[in-house]
């Protein structure tokens, strides 16, 4: 096996089955342009391969001979619970598809670590009122990066992991977490992912970052897929393109592919057309 499927059928077909194992891929986009829906679809379709072969074949097709569906799928969020994410995914994709697809997806919620140093009432993110005992245990709280690291060390090997999102992490209510920590995190993920041999998708809102910050993230990751709105006349279209990606961008360049037109429907994120150099 030398490819891990993204779960986006037409994209995987074009790039030879998916991403090279051990890759950390930034999904960077404008709001609503499809990056988050890409994450939802990737997790759901890869999960569907384990629970419903007929639906998987209908929505995805055959997995390339060069690729293998990851054994486990993990969806990491810093601000949302698994129930909240399931509801969000159902807003994007058909309920039947989501119900079967997310059955095997493990959702990891780090809201407690994320919000613990903020002024947000504790019951908002834990659904539990803080007690005197909780106050006495405050010094034992682990940070959000520590929690993320422990989780990935345990679950990332050979699997698909979606991290939603780096933008949230960059704005974490922690005075000790600055931009250099975020860049180092991605660089550390890149190094560790070589041994994990799975696929790490990292969502980021490009509009929330400066050009310098975005450039530092791209330099730290193995690949960057960009999602944008394209305006023409009275219409707006979603488009996607690969800015850089080891083992993938060269293949697209060989086929003169410069951009993908995309759409979002009941089956999730999809590639509707491929633009080539004319």
Short mmCIF file of C-alpha atoms in Angstrom, two decimals:
data_model
loop_
_atom_site.label_atom_id
_atom_site.label_comp_id
_atom_site.label_asym_id
_atom_site.label_seq_id
_atom_site.Cartn_x
_atom_site.Cartn_y
_atom_site.Cartn_z
CA UNK A 1 0.00 0.00 0.00
CA UNK A 2 1.43 3.35 -1.01
CA UNK A 3 -1.70 5.52 -0.95
CA UNK A 4 -4.31 6.48 1.65
CA UNK A 5 -7.67 7.51 0.11
CA UNK A 6 -8.94 11.00 0.80
CA UNK A 7 -12.43 9.61 0.29
CA UNK A 8 -13.14 12.03 -2.58
CA UNK A 9 -13.56 9.58 -5.44
CA UNK A 10 -12.62 11.64 -8.48
CA UNK A 11 -9.68 13.31 -6.74
CA UNK A 12 -8.31 9.96 -5.56
CA UNK A 13 -8.65 8.53 -9.09
CA UNK A 14 -6.66 11.40 -10.60
CA UNK A 15 -3.79 11.30 -8.10
CA UNK A 16 -3.30 7.55 -8.11
CA UNK A 17 -5.48 6.39 -5.24
CA UNK A 18 -5.00 9.07 -2.59
CA UNK A 19 -2.25 10.67 -0.52
CA UNK A 20 1.16 9.09 0.18
CA UNK A 21 1.17 7.45 3.63
CA UNK A 22 2.81 9.55 6.30
CA UNK A 23 1.47 12.84 4.90
CA UNK A 24 0.31 15.93 6.77
CA UNK A 25 -2.01 17.91 4.50
CA UNK A 26 -3.32 21.43 5.14
CA UNK A 27 -6.85 22.05 3.91
CA UNK A 28 -6.78 25.84 3.66
CA UNK A 29 -9.75 27.77 2.43
CA UNK A 30 -12.06 30.72 2.41
CA UNK A 31 -15.19 30.46 4.55
CA UNK A 32 -17.77 28.19 2.93
CA UNK A 33 -15.55 27.26 -0.01
CA UNK A 34 -15.51 23.58 0.84
CA UNK A 35 -12.53 22.83 3.10
CA UNK A 36 -14.64 21.79 6.10
CA UNK A 37 -16.99 19.77 3.87
CA UNK A 38 -13.90 18.04 2.47
CA UNK A 39 -13.06 16.96 6.05
CA UNK A 40 -16.60 15.76 6.72
CA UNK A 41 -16.69 13.77 3.48
CA UNK A 42 -13.25 12.26 3.98
CA UNK A 43 -14.12 10.95 7.44
CA UNK A 44 -17.60 9.75 6.45
CA UNK A 45 -16.68 7.96 3.22
CA UNK A 46 -13.64 6.23 4.74
CA UNK A 47 -15.87 5.17 7.63
CA UNK A 48 -18.51 3.94 5.20
CA UNK A 49 -16.00 1.50 3.73
CA UNK A 50 -16.09 -0.38 7.04
CA UNK A 51 -19.85 -0.39 7.62
CA UNK A 52 -21.74 -0.54 4.31
CA UNK A 53 -20.02 -1.93 1.21
CA UNK A 54 -22.99 -1.24 -1.05
CA UNK A 55 -23.27 2.44 -0.10
CA UNK A 56 -19.49 2.79 -0.30
CA UNK A 57 -19.46 1.40 -3.83
CA UNK A 58 -22.35 3.67 -4.80
CA UNK A 59 -20.83 6.88 -3.43
CA UNK A 60 -17.13 6.16 -3.94
CA UNK A 61 -16.57 3.19 -6.22
CA UNK A 62 -13.55 0.92 -6.12
CA UNK A 63 -10.45 1.64 -4.09
CA UNK A 64 -7.28 1.77 -6.20
CA UNK A 65 -5.04 -1.28 -6.18
CA UNK A 66 -2.31 0.99 -4.83
CA UNK A 67 -4.43 2.21 -1.90
CA UNK A 68 -5.92 0.86 1.32
CA UNK A 69 -8.70 2.38 3.40
CA UNK A 70 -7.35 3.36 6.85
CA UNK A 71 -8.31 0.96 9.61
CA UNK A 72 -9.58 3.70 11.93
CA UNK A 73 -10.82 7.26 11.44
CA UNK A 74 -10.36 9.89 14.15
CA UNK A 75 -11.92 13.34 14.06
CA UNK A 76 -10.31 15.80 16.50
CA UNK A 77 -12.05 19.03 17.49
CA UNK A 78 -11.01 21.70 20.00
CA UNK A 79 -14.45 23.25 20.36
CA UNK A 80 -17.15 20.71 19.43
CA UNK A 81 -18.38 17.39 20.78
CA UNK A 82 -19.01 14.29 18.69
CA UNK A 83 -22.78 14.84 18.82
CA UNK A 84 -22.39 18.41 17.61
CA UNK A 85 -20.15 17.31 14.75
CA UNK A 86 -22.53 14.55 13.69
CA UNK A 87 -25.33 17.10 13.43
CA UNK A 88 -23.10 19.42 11.40
CA UNK A 89 -22.15 16.60 9.03
CA UNK A 90 -25.84 15.75 8.56
CA UNK A 91 -26.42 19.34 7.41
CA UNK A 92 -23.88 18.68 4.64
CA UNK A 93 -24.63 15.09 3.62
CA UNK A 94 -27.66 12.80 3.55
CA UNK A 95 -28.73 11.49 6.94
CA UNK A 96 -28.64 7.86 5.78
CA UNK A 97 -25.09 8.22 4.49
CA UNK A 98 -23.88 9.98 7.63
CA UNK A 99 -25.55 7.50 9.96
CA UNK A 100 -23.67 4.61 8.35
CA UNK A 101 -20.43 6.47 7.66
CA UNK A 102 -19.73 7.98 11.08
CA UNK A 103 -20.58 4.79 12.96
CA UNK A 104 -16.90 3.86 13.09
CA UNK A 105 -15.50 7.40 13.32
CA UNK A 106 -14.06 8.22 16.74
CA UNK A 107 -14.62 11.85 17.71
CA UNK A 108 -12.14 13.41 20.14
CA UNK A 109 -13.37 16.54 21.92
CA UNK A 110 -10.72 18.75 23.57
CA UNK A 111 -13.12 21.52 24.58
CA UNK A 112 -12.18 21.23 28.24
CA UNK A 113 -8.47 21.68 27.58
CA UNK A 114 -9.20 24.45 25.08
CA UNK A 115 -11.57 26.56 27.17
CA UNK A 116 -10.22 25.89 30.67
CA UNK A 117 -8.14 29.09 30.84
CA UNK A 118 -10.90 31.28 29.40
CA UNK A 119 -13.68 33.20 31.11
CA UNK A 120 -16.30 30.95 29.48
CA UNK A 121 -18.53 29.28 32.12
CA UNK A 122 -17.42 25.71 32.62
CA UNK A 123 -20.90 24.25 32.20
CA UNK A 124 -21.02 25.63 28.65
CA UNK A 125 -18.34 23.25 27.42
CA UNK A 126 -18.54 20.38 29.93
CA UNK A 127 -22.27 20.47 30.74
CA UNK A 128 -21.21 20.23 34.35
CA UNK A 129 -21.18 22.99 36.98
CA UNK A 130 -17.78 23.61 38.56
CA UNK A 131 -17.45 22.57 42.20
CA UNK A 132 -15.03 23.42 45.00
CA UNK A 133 -13.32 20.08 44.32
CA UNK A 134 -12.79 21.03 40.67
CA UNK A 135 -11.18 24.31 41.70
CA UNK A 136 -8.75 22.42 43.90
CA UNK A 137 -7.68 20.26 40.96
CA UNK A 138 -6.90 23.19 38.67
CA UNK A 139 -3.12 22.79 38.90
CA UNK A 140 -3.34 19.28 37.40
CA UNK A 141 -4.94 20.39 34.16
CA UNK A 142 -3.10 19.45 30.99
CA UNK A 143 -2.76 21.86 28.10
CA UNK A 144 -4.47 21.44 24.77
CA UNK A 145 -1.23 20.63 22.90
CA UNK A 146 -0.30 18.02 25.47
CA UNK A 147 -3.75 16.44 25.17
CA UNK A 148 -3.53 16.44 21.37
CA UNK A 149 -0.06 14.92 21.42
CA UNK A 150 -1.07 12.11 23.75
CA UNK A 151 -4.10 11.32 21.61
CA UNK A 152 -2.16 11.22 18.35
CA UNK A 153 0.60 9.06 19.83
CA UNK A 154 -2.05 6.52 20.74
CA UNK A 155 -4.31 6.67 17.68
CA UNK A 156 -2.55 8.09 14.60
CA UNK A 157 -0.52 5.07 13.46
CA UNK A 158 -1.85 3.79 10.15
CA UNK A 159 -5.06 5.79 10.46
CA UNK A 160 -6.84 8.85 9.09
CA UNK A 161 -6.88 11.78 11.53
CA UNK A 162 -8.77 15.01 10.87
CA UNK A 163 -7.80 18.03 13.02
CA UNK A 164 -10.53 20.69 13.12
CA UNK A 165 -9.15 23.26 13.24
CA UNK A 166 -5.75 24.90 13.38
CA UNK A 167 -7.48 28.29 13.31
CA UNK A 168 -9.19 27.50 16.62
CA UNK A 169 -5.87 26.42 18.08
CA UNK A 170 -4.17 29.62 16.95
CA UNK A 171 -6.80 31.56 18.92
CA UNK A 172 -6.75 29.33 22.00
CA UNK A 173 -7.31 31.26 25.27
CA UNK A 174 -3.84 30.40 26.55
CA UNK A 175 -1.22 33.07 27.11
CA UNK A 176 1.56 30.52 26.62
CA UNK A 177 0.37 29.38 23.15
CA UNK A 178 1.72 31.71 20.46
CA UNK A 179 2.15 31.40 16.71
CA UNK A 180 5.56 29.71 16.96
CA UNK A 181 3.86 26.85 18.86
CA UNK A 182 1.40 26.38 16.01
CA UNK A 183 4.12 26.22 13.36
CA UNK A 184 6.17 23.84 15.49
CA UNK A 185 3.10 21.65 15.96
CA UNK A 186 2.68 21.21 12.20
CA UNK A 187 6.42 20.60 11.75
CA UNK A 188 6.32 18.06 14.57
CA UNK A 189 3.29 16.37 13.00
CA UNK A 190 5.17 16.12 9.72
CA UNK A 191 8.11 14.42 11.40
CA UNK A 192 5.99 12.04 13.48
CA UNK A 193 3.68 11.17 10.58
CA UNK A 194 6.56 9.44 8.79
CA UNK A 195 6.50 6.79 11.51
CA UNK A 196 2.70 6.78 11.88
CA UNK A 197 2.32 6.05 8.15
CA UNK A 198 -1.28 7.26 8.02
CA UNK A 199 -2.86 10.49 6.81
CA UNK A 200 -3.29 13.70 8.86
CA UNK A 201 -5.70 16.34 7.51
CA UNK A 202 -5.39 19.74 9.16
CA UNK A 203 -8.17 22.26 8.56
CA UNK A 204 -7.31 25.98 8.59
CA UNK A 205 -9.24 29.13 7.69
CA UNK A 206 -6.88 30.95 5.35
CA UNK A 207 -8.72 34.27 5.77
CA UNK A 208 -7.88 34.33 9.49
CA UNK A 209 -4.11 34.19 8.88
CA UNK A 210 -1.57 36.58 7.43
CA UNK A 211 0.39 35.67 4.30
CA UNK A 212 3.46 35.13 6.47
CA UNK A 213 1.63 32.80 8.84
CA UNK A 214 0.11 30.83 5.97
CA UNK A 215 3.52 30.55 4.33
CA UNK A 216 5.09 29.16 7.49
CA UNK A 217 2.36 26.51 7.75
CA UNK A 218 2.76 25.49 4.13
CA UNK A 219 6.48 25.12 4.63
CA UNK A 220 5.89 22.86 7.63
CA UNK A 221 3.34 20.53 5.99
CA UNK A 222 3.75 17.93 3.25
CA UNK A 223 0.95 19.35 1.15
CA UNK A 224 -1.53 22.20 0.93
CA UNK A 225 -4.90 22.02 -0.81
CA UNK A 226 -6.59 25.40 -1.23
CA UNK A 227 -10.34 26.04 -1.45
CA UNK A 228 -11.64 29.31 -2.86
CA UNK A 229 -14.69 31.08 -4.21
CA UNK A 230 -14.47 32.13 -7.84
CA UNK A 231 -16.77 34.90 -9.06
CA UNK A 232 -17.87 35.27 -12.65
CA UNK A 233 -20.79 37.41 -13.70
CA UNK A 234 -23.70 36.75 -11.35
CA UNK A 235 -22.42 33.37 -10.14
CA UNK A 236 -19.98 32.13 -7.54
CA UNK A 237 -18.31 28.75 -7.91
CA UNK A 238 -16.24 26.72 -5.50
CA UNK A 239 -12.80 25.75 -6.78
CA UNK A 240 -9.95 23.71 -5.35
CA UNK A 241 -6.29 23.49 -6.31
CA UNK A 242 -3.15 21.86 -4.96
CA UNK A 243 -0.60 24.50 -3.98
CA UNK A 244 2.08 21.99 -3.11
CA UNK A 245 2.15 18.31 -2.24
CA UNK A 246 5.00 15.81 -2.39
CA UNK A 247 4.14 12.89 -4.63
CA UNK A 248 0.90 14.49 -5.84
CA UNK A 249 1.53 17.91 -7.40
CA UNK A 250 3.97 16.49 -9.95
CA UNK A 251 1.29 14.05 -11.15
CA UNK A 252 -1.21 16.87 -11.64
CA UNK A 253 1.37 18.94 -13.51
CA UNK A 254 2.10 16.00 -15.83
CA UNK A 255 -1.60 15.92 -16.73
CA UNK A 256 -1.75 19.75 -17.06
CA UNK A 257 -4.39 19.96 -14.31
CA UNK A 258 -4.45 23.41 -12.76
CA UNK A 259 -7.74 23.55 -10.88
CA UNK A 260 -10.76 21.53 -9.80
CA UNK A 261 -14.31 22.79 -9.90
CA UNK A 262 -16.15 21.43 -6.87
CA UNK A 263 -19.65 21.10 -5.49
CA UNK A 264 -21.37 20.01 -2.29
CA UNK A 265 -24.41 17.74 -2.44
CA UNK A 266 -26.06 14.93 -0.46
CA UNK A 267 -23.03 12.75 -1.10
CA UNK A 268 -20.75 15.40 0.41
CA UNK A 269 -17.84 17.23 -1.19
CA UNK A 270 -17.24 16.31 -4.82
CA UNK A 271 -15.15 17.27 -7.83
CA UNK A 272 -17.48 18.31 -10.66
CA UNK A 273 -14.93 19.27 -13.31
CA UNK A 274 -11.21 19.38 -13.97
CA UNK A 275 -9.57 22.40 -15.57
CA UNK A 276 -6.46 21.89 -17.66
CA UNK A 277 -3.96 24.23 -19.23
CA UNK A 278 -5.19 25.27 -22.67
#
